Short mmCIF file of N, CA and C in Angstrom, two decimals:
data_model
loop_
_atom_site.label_atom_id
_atom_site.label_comp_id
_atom_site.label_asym_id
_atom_site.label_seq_id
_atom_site.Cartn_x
_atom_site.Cartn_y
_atom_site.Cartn_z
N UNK A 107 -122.05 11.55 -274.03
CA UNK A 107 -120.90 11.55 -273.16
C UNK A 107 -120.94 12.76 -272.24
N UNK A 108 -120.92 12.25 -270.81
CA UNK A 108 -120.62 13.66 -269.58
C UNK A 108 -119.11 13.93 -269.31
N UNK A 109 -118.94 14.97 -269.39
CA UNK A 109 -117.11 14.74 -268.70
C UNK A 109 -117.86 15.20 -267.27
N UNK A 110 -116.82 14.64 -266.34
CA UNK A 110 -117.40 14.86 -264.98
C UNK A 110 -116.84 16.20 -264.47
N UNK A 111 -116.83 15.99 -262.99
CA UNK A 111 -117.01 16.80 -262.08
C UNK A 111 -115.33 17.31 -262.19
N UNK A 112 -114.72 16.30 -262.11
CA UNK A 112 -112.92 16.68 -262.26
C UNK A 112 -112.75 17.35 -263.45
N UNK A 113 -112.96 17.01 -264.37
CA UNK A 113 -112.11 17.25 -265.39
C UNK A 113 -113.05 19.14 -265.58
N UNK A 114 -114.10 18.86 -265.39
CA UNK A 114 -115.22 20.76 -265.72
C UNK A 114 -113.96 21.55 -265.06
N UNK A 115 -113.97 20.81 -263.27
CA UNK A 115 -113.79 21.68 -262.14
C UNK A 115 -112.22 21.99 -262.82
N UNK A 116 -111.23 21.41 -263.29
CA UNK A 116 -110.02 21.40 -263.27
C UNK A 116 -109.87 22.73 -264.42
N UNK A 117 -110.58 22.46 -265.43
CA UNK A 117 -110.89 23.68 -266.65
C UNK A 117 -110.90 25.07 -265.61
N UNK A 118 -111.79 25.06 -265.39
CA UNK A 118 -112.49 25.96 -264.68
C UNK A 118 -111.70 26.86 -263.81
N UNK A 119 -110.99 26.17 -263.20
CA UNK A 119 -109.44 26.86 -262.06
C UNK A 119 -108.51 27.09 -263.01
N UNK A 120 -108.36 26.28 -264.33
CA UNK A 120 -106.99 26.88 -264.86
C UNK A 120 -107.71 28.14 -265.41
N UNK A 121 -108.85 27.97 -265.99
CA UNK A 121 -109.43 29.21 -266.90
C UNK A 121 -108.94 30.46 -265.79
N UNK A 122 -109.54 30.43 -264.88
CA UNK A 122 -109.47 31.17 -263.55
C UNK A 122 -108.24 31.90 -263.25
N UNK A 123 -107.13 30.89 -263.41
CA UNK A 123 -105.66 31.15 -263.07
C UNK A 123 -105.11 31.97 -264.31
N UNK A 124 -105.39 31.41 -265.38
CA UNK A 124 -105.06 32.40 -266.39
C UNK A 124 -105.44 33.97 -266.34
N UNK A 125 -106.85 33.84 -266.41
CA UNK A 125 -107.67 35.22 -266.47
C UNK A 125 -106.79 35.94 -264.91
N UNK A 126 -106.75 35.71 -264.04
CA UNK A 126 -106.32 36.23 -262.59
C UNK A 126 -105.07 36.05 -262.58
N UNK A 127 -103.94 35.50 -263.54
CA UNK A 127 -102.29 35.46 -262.55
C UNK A 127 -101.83 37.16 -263.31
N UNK A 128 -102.32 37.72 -263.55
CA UNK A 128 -101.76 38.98 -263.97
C UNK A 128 -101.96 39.82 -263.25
N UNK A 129 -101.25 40.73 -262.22
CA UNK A 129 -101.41 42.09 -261.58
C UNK A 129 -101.98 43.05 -262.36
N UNK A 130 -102.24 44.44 -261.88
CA UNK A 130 -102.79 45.09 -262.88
C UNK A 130 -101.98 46.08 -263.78
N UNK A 131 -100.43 46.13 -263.25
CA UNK A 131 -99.25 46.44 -263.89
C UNK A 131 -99.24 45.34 -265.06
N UNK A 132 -99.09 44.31 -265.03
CA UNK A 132 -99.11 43.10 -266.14
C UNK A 132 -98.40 42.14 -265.50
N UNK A 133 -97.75 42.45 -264.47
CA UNK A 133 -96.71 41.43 -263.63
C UNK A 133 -97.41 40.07 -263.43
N UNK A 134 -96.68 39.00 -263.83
CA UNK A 134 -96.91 37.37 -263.71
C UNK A 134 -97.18 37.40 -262.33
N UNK A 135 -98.02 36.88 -261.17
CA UNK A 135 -98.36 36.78 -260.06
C UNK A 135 -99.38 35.49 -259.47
N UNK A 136 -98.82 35.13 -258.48
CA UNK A 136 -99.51 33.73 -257.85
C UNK A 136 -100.82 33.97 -257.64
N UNK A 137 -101.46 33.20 -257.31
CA UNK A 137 -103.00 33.38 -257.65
C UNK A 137 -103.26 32.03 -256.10
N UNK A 138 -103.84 32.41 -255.09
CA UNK A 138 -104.38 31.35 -253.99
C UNK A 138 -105.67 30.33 -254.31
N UNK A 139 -105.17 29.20 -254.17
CA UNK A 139 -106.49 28.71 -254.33
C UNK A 139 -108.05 28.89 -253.88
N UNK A 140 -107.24 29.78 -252.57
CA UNK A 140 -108.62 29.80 -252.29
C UNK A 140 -109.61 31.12 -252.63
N UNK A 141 -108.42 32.14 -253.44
CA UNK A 141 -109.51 33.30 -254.33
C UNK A 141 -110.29 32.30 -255.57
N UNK A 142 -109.61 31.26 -255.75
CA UNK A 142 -109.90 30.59 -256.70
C UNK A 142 -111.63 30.05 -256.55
N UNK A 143 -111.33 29.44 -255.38
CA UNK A 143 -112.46 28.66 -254.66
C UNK A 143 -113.62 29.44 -254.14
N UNK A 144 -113.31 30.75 -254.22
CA UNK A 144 -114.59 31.52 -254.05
C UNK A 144 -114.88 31.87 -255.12
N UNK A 145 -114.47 32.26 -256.19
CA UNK A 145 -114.55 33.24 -257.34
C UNK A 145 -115.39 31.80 -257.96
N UNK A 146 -115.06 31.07 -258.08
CA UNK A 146 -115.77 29.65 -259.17
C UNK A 146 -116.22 28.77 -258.50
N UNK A 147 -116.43 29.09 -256.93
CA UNK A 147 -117.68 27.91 -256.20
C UNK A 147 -117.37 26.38 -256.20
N UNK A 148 -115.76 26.08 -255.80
CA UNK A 148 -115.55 25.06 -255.56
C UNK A 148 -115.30 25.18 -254.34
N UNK A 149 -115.15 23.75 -253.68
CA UNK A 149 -114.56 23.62 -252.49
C UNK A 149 -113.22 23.48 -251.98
N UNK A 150 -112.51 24.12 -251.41
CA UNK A 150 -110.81 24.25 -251.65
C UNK A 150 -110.12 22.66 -251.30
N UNK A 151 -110.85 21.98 -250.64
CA UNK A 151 -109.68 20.55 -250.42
C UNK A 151 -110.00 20.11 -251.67
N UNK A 152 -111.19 19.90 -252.12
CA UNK A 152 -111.34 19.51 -253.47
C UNK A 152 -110.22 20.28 -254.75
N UNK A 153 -110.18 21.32 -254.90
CA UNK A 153 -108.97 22.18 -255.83
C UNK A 153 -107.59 21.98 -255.34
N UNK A 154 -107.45 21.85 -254.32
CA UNK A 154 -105.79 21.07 -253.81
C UNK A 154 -105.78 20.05 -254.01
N UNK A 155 -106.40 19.02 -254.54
CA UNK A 155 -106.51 17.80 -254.99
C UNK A 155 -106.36 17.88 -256.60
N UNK A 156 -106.70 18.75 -256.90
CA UNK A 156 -106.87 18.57 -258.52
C UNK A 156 -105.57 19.47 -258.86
N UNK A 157 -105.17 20.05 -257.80
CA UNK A 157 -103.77 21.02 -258.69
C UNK A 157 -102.62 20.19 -257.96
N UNK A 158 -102.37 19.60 -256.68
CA UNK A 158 -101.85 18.64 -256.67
C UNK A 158 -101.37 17.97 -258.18
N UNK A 159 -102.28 17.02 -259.02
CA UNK A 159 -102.68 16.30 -259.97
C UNK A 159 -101.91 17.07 -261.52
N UNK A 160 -102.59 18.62 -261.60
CA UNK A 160 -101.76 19.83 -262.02
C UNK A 160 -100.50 20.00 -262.00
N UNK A 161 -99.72 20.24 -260.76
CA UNK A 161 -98.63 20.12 -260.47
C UNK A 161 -97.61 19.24 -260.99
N UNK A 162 -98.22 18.36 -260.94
CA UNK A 162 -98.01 16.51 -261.23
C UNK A 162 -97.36 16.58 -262.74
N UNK A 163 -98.51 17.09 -263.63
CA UNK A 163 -98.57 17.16 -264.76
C UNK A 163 -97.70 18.27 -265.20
N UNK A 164 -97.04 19.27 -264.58
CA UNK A 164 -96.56 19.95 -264.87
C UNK A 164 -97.10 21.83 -265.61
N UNK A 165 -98.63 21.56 -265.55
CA UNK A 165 -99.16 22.32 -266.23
C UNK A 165 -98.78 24.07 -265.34
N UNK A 166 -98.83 23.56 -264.02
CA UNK A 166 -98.82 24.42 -262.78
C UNK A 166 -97.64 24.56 -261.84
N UNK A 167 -97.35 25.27 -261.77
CA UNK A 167 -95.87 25.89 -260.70
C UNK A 167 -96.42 26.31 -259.31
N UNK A 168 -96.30 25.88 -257.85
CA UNK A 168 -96.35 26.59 -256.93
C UNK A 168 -95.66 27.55 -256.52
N UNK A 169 -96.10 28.43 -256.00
CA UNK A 169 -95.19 29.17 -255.30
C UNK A 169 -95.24 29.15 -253.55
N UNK A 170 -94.66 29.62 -252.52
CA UNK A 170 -94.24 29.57 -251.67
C UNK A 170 -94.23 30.82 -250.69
N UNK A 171 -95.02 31.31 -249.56
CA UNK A 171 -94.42 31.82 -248.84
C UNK A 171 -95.84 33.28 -248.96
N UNK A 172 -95.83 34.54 -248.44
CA UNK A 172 -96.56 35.64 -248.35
C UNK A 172 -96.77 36.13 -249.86
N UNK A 173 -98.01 36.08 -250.28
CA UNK A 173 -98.23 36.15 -251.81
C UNK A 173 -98.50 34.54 -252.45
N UNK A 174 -98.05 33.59 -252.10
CA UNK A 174 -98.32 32.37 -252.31
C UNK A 174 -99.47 32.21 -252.88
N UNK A 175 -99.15 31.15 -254.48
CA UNK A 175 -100.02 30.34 -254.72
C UNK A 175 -99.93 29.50 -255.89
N UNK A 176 -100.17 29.27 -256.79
CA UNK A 176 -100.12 28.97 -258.41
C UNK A 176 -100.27 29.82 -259.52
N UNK A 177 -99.33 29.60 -260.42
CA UNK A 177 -99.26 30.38 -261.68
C UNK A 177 -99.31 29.03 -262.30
N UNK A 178 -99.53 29.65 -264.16
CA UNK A 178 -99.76 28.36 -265.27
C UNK A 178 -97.90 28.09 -264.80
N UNK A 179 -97.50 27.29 -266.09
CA UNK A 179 -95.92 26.66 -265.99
C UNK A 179 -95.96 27.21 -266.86
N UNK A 180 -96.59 27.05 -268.07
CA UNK A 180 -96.65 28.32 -269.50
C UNK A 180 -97.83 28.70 -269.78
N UNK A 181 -97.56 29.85 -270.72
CA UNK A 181 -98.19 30.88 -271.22
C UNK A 181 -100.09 30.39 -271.06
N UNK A 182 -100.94 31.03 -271.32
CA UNK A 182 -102.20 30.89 -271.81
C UNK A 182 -102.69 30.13 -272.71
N UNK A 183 -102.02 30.49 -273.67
CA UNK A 183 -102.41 30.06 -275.22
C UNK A 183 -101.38 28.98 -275.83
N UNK A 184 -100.28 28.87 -274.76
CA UNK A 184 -100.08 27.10 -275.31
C UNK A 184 -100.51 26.22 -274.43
N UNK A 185 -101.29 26.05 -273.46
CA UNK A 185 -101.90 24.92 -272.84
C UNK A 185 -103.33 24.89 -272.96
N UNK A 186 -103.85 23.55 -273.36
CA UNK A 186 -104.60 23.40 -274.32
C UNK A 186 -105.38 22.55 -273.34
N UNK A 187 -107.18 22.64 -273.57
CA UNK A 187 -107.96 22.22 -272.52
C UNK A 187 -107.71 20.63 -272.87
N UNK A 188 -107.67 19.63 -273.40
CA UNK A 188 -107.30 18.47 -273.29
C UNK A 188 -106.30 17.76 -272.47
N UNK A 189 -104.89 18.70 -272.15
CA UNK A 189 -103.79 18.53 -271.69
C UNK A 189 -104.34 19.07 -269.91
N UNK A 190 -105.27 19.57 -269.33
CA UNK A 190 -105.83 19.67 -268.56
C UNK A 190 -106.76 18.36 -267.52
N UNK A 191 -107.76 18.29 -269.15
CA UNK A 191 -108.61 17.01 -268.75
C UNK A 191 -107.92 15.61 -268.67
N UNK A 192 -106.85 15.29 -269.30
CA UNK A 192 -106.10 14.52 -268.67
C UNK A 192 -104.90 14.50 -268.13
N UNK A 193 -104.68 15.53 -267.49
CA UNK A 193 -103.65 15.35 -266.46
C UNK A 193 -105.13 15.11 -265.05
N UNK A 194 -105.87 15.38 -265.21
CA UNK A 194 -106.75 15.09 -263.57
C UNK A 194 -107.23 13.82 -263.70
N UNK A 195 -106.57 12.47 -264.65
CA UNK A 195 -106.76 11.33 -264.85
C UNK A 195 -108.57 11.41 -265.76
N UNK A 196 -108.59 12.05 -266.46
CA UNK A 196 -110.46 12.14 -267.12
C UNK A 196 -110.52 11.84 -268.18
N UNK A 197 -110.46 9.94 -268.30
CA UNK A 197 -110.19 10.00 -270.04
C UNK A 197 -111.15 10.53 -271.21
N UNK A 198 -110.56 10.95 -272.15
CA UNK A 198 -111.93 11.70 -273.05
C UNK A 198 -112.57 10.42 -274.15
N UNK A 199 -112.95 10.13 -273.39
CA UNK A 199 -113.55 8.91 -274.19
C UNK A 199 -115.54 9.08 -274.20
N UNK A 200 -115.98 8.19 -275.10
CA UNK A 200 -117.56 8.26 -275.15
C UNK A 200 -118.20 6.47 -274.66
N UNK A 201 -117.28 5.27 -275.60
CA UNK A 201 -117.80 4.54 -275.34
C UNK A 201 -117.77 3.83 -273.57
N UNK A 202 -118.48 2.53 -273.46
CA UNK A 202 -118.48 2.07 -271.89
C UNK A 202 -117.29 1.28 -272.05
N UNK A 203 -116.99 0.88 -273.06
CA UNK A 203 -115.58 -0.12 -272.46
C UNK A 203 -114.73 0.49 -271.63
N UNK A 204 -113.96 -0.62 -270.42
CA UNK A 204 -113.56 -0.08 -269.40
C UNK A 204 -112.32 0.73 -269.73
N UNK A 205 -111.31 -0.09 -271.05
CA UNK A 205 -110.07 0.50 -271.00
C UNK A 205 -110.14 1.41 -272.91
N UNK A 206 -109.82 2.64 -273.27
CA UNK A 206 -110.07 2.75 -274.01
C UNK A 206 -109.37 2.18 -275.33
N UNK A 207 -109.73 1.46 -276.48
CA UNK A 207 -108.90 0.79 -277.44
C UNK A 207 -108.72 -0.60 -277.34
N UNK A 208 -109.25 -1.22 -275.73
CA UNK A 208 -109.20 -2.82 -275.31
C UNK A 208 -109.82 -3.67 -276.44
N UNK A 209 -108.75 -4.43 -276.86
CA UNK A 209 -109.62 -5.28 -277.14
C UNK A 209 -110.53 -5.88 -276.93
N UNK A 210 -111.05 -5.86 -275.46
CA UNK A 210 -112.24 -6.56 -275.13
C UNK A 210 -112.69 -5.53 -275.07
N UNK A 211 -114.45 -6.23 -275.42
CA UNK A 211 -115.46 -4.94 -275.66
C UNK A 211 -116.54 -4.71 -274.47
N UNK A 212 -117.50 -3.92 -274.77
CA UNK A 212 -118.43 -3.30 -273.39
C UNK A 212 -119.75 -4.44 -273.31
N UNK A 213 -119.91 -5.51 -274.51
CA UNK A 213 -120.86 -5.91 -273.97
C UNK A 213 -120.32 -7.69 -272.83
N UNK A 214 -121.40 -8.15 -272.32
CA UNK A 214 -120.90 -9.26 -271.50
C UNK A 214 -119.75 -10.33 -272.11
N UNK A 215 -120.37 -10.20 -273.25
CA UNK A 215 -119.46 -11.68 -273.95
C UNK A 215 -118.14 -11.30 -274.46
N UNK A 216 -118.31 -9.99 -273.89
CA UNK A 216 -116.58 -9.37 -274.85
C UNK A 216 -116.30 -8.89 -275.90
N UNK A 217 -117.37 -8.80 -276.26
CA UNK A 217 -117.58 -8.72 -277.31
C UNK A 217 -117.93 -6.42 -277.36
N UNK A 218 -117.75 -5.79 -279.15
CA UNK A 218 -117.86 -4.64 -278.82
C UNK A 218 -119.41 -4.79 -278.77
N UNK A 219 -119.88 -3.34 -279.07
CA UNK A 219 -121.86 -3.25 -278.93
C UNK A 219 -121.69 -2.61 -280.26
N UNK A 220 -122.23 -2.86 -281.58
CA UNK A 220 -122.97 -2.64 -282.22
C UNK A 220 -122.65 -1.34 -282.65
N UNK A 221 -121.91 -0.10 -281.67
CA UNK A 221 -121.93 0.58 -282.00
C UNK A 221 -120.75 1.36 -281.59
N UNK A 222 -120.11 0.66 -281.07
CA UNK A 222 -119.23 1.30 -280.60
C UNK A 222 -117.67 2.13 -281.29
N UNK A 223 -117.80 1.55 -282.67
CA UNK A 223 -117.03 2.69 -283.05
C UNK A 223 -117.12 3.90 -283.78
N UNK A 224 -118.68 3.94 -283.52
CA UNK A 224 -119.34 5.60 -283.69
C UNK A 224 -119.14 6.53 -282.49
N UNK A 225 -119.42 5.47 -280.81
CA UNK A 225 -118.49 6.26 -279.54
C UNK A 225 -117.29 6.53 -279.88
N UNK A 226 -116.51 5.70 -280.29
CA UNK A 226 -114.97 6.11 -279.98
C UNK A 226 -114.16 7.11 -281.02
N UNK A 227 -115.16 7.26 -282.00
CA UNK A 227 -114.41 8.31 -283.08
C UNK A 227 -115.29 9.37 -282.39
N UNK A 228 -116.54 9.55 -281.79
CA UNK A 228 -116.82 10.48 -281.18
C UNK A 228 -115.91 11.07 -279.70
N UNK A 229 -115.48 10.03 -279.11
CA UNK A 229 -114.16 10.32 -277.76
C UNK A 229 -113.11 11.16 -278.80
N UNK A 230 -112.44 10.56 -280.25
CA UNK A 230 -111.52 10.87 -281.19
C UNK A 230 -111.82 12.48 -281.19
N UNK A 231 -113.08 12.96 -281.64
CA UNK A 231 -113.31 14.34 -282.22
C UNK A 231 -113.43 15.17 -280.88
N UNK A 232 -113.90 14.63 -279.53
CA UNK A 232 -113.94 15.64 -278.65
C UNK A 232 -112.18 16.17 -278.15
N UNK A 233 -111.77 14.88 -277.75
CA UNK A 233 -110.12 14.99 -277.32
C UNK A 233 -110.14 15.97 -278.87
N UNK A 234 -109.82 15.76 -280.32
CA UNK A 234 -109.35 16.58 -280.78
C UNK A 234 -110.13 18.27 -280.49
N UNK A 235 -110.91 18.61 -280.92
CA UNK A 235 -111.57 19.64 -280.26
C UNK A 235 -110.76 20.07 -278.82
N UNK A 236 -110.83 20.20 -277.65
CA UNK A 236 -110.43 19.94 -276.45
C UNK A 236 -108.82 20.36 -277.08
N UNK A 237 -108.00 19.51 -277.60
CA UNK A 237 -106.38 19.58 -277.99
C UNK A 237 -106.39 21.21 -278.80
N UNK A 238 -107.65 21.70 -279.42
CA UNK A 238 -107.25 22.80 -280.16
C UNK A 238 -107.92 23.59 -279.33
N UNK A 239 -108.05 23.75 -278.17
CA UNK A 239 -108.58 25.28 -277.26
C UNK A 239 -107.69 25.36 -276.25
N UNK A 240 -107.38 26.50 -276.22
CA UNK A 240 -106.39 27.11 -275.36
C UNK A 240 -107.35 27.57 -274.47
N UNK A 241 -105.98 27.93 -273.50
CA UNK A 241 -106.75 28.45 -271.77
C UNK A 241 -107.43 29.92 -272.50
N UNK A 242 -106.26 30.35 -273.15
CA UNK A 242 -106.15 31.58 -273.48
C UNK A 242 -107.76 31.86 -274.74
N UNK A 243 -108.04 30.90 -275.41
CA UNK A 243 -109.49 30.87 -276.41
C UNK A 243 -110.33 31.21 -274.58
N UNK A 244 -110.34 30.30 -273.82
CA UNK A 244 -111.62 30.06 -272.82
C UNK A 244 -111.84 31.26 -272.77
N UNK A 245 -110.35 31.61 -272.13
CA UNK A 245 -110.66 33.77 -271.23
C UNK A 245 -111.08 34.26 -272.30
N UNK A 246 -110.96 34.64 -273.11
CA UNK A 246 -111.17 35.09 -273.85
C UNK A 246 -112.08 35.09 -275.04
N UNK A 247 -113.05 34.07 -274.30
CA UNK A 247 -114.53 33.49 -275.61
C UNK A 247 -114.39 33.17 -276.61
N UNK A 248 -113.26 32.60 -276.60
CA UNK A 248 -113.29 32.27 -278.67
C UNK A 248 -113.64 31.06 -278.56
N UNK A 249 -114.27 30.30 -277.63
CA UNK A 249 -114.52 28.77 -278.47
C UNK A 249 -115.95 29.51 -278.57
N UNK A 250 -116.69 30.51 -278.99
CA UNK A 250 -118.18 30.41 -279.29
C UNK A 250 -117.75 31.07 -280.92
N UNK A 251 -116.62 31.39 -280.87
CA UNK A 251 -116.24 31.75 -282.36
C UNK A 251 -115.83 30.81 -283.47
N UNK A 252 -115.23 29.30 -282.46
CA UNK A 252 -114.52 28.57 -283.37
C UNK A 252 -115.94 27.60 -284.01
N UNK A 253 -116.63 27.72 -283.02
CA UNK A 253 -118.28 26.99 -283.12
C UNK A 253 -118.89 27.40 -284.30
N UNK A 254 -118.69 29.01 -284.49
CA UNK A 254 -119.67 29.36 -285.63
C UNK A 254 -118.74 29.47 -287.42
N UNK A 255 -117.49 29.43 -286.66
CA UNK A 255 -116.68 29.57 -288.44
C UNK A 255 -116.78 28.03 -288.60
N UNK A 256 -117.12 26.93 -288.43
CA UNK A 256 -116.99 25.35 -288.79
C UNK A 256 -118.59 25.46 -289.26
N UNK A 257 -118.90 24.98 -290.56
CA UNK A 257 -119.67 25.15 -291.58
C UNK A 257 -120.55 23.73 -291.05
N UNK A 258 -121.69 24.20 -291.15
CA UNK A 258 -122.63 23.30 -290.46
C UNK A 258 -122.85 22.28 -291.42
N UNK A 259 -122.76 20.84 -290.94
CA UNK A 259 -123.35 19.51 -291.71
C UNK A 259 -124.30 19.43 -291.57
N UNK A 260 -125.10 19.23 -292.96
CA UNK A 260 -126.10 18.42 -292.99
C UNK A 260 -126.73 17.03 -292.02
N UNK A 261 -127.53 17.26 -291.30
CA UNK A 261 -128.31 16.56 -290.39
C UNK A 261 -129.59 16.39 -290.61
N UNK A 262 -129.63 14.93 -290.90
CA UNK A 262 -130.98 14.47 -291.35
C UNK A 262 -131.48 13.57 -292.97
N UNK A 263 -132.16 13.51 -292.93
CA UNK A 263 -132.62 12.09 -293.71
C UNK A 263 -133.85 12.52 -294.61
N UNK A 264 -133.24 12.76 -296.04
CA UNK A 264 -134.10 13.21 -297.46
C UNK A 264 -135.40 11.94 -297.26
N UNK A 265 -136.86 13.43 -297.54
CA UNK A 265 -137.77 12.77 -297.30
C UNK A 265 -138.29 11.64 -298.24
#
């Protein structure tokens, strides 16, 4: 499974907005998209499209006027990278069926494929994963921490 181009890019600006809406007093402060758009190498109509979408979702507050730009709506560490990837419409899914949970399945006859509910408990574990990282884990590197305290499974097949 790829998550695309929306849902990375959308991470990526909130990570951004978090780490950057703080002055260096500590003061809450708007953040422009387009420091945004240089600092993380997007293209700005493209990021007004996706915070548009943001907005939408409520994750993001504009502001208005000299100083203008976006702050989170809350804190760091209660908005959670899942609640991100789908507010920019990016379902977290693995298998090809078109709608996720359809009863009709991905192959021609309608049928599911063989395998498909090893994809969809795999869509299950990423959305969960994704639901437990905060903006506030990203800035701050802890998903390479949450990676190494989860006790590694056995992988592989006794000779």
């Amino acid at each position: 499974m790829r998550l695309s181009t929306k849902g990375r890019y959308a991470v990526m600006a909130m990570a951004d907005l978090a780490k950057n809406g703080r002055g260096e007093s500590g003061e809450i402060r708007a953040v422009s998209l387009a420091e945004i758009a240089a600092r993380q190498e997007i293209s700005l109509s493209y990021l007004e499209q996706l915070f548009a979408r943001l907005r939408k979702s409520e994750l993001v507050k504009s502001v208005r006027g000299p100083g203008g730009g976006y702050r989170l709506a809350k804190a760091a560490h209660e908005t959670v990278v899942a609640e991100i990837v789908l507010a920019v419409d990016e379902p977290i899914r693995a298998t090809r069926c078109v709608a996720h949970g359809s009863p009709k399945g991905c192959m021609l006859a309608g049928e599911r494929c063989i395998t498909h509910n090893l994809w969809e408990d795999l869509g299950d574990e990423i959305h969960r994963y994704l639901a437990g990282v905060s903006l506030e884990d990203v800035v701050m590197n802890r998903t390479g921490q949450r990676r190494r305290n989860v006790e590694p499974s056995a992988v592989g097949v006794a000779a």
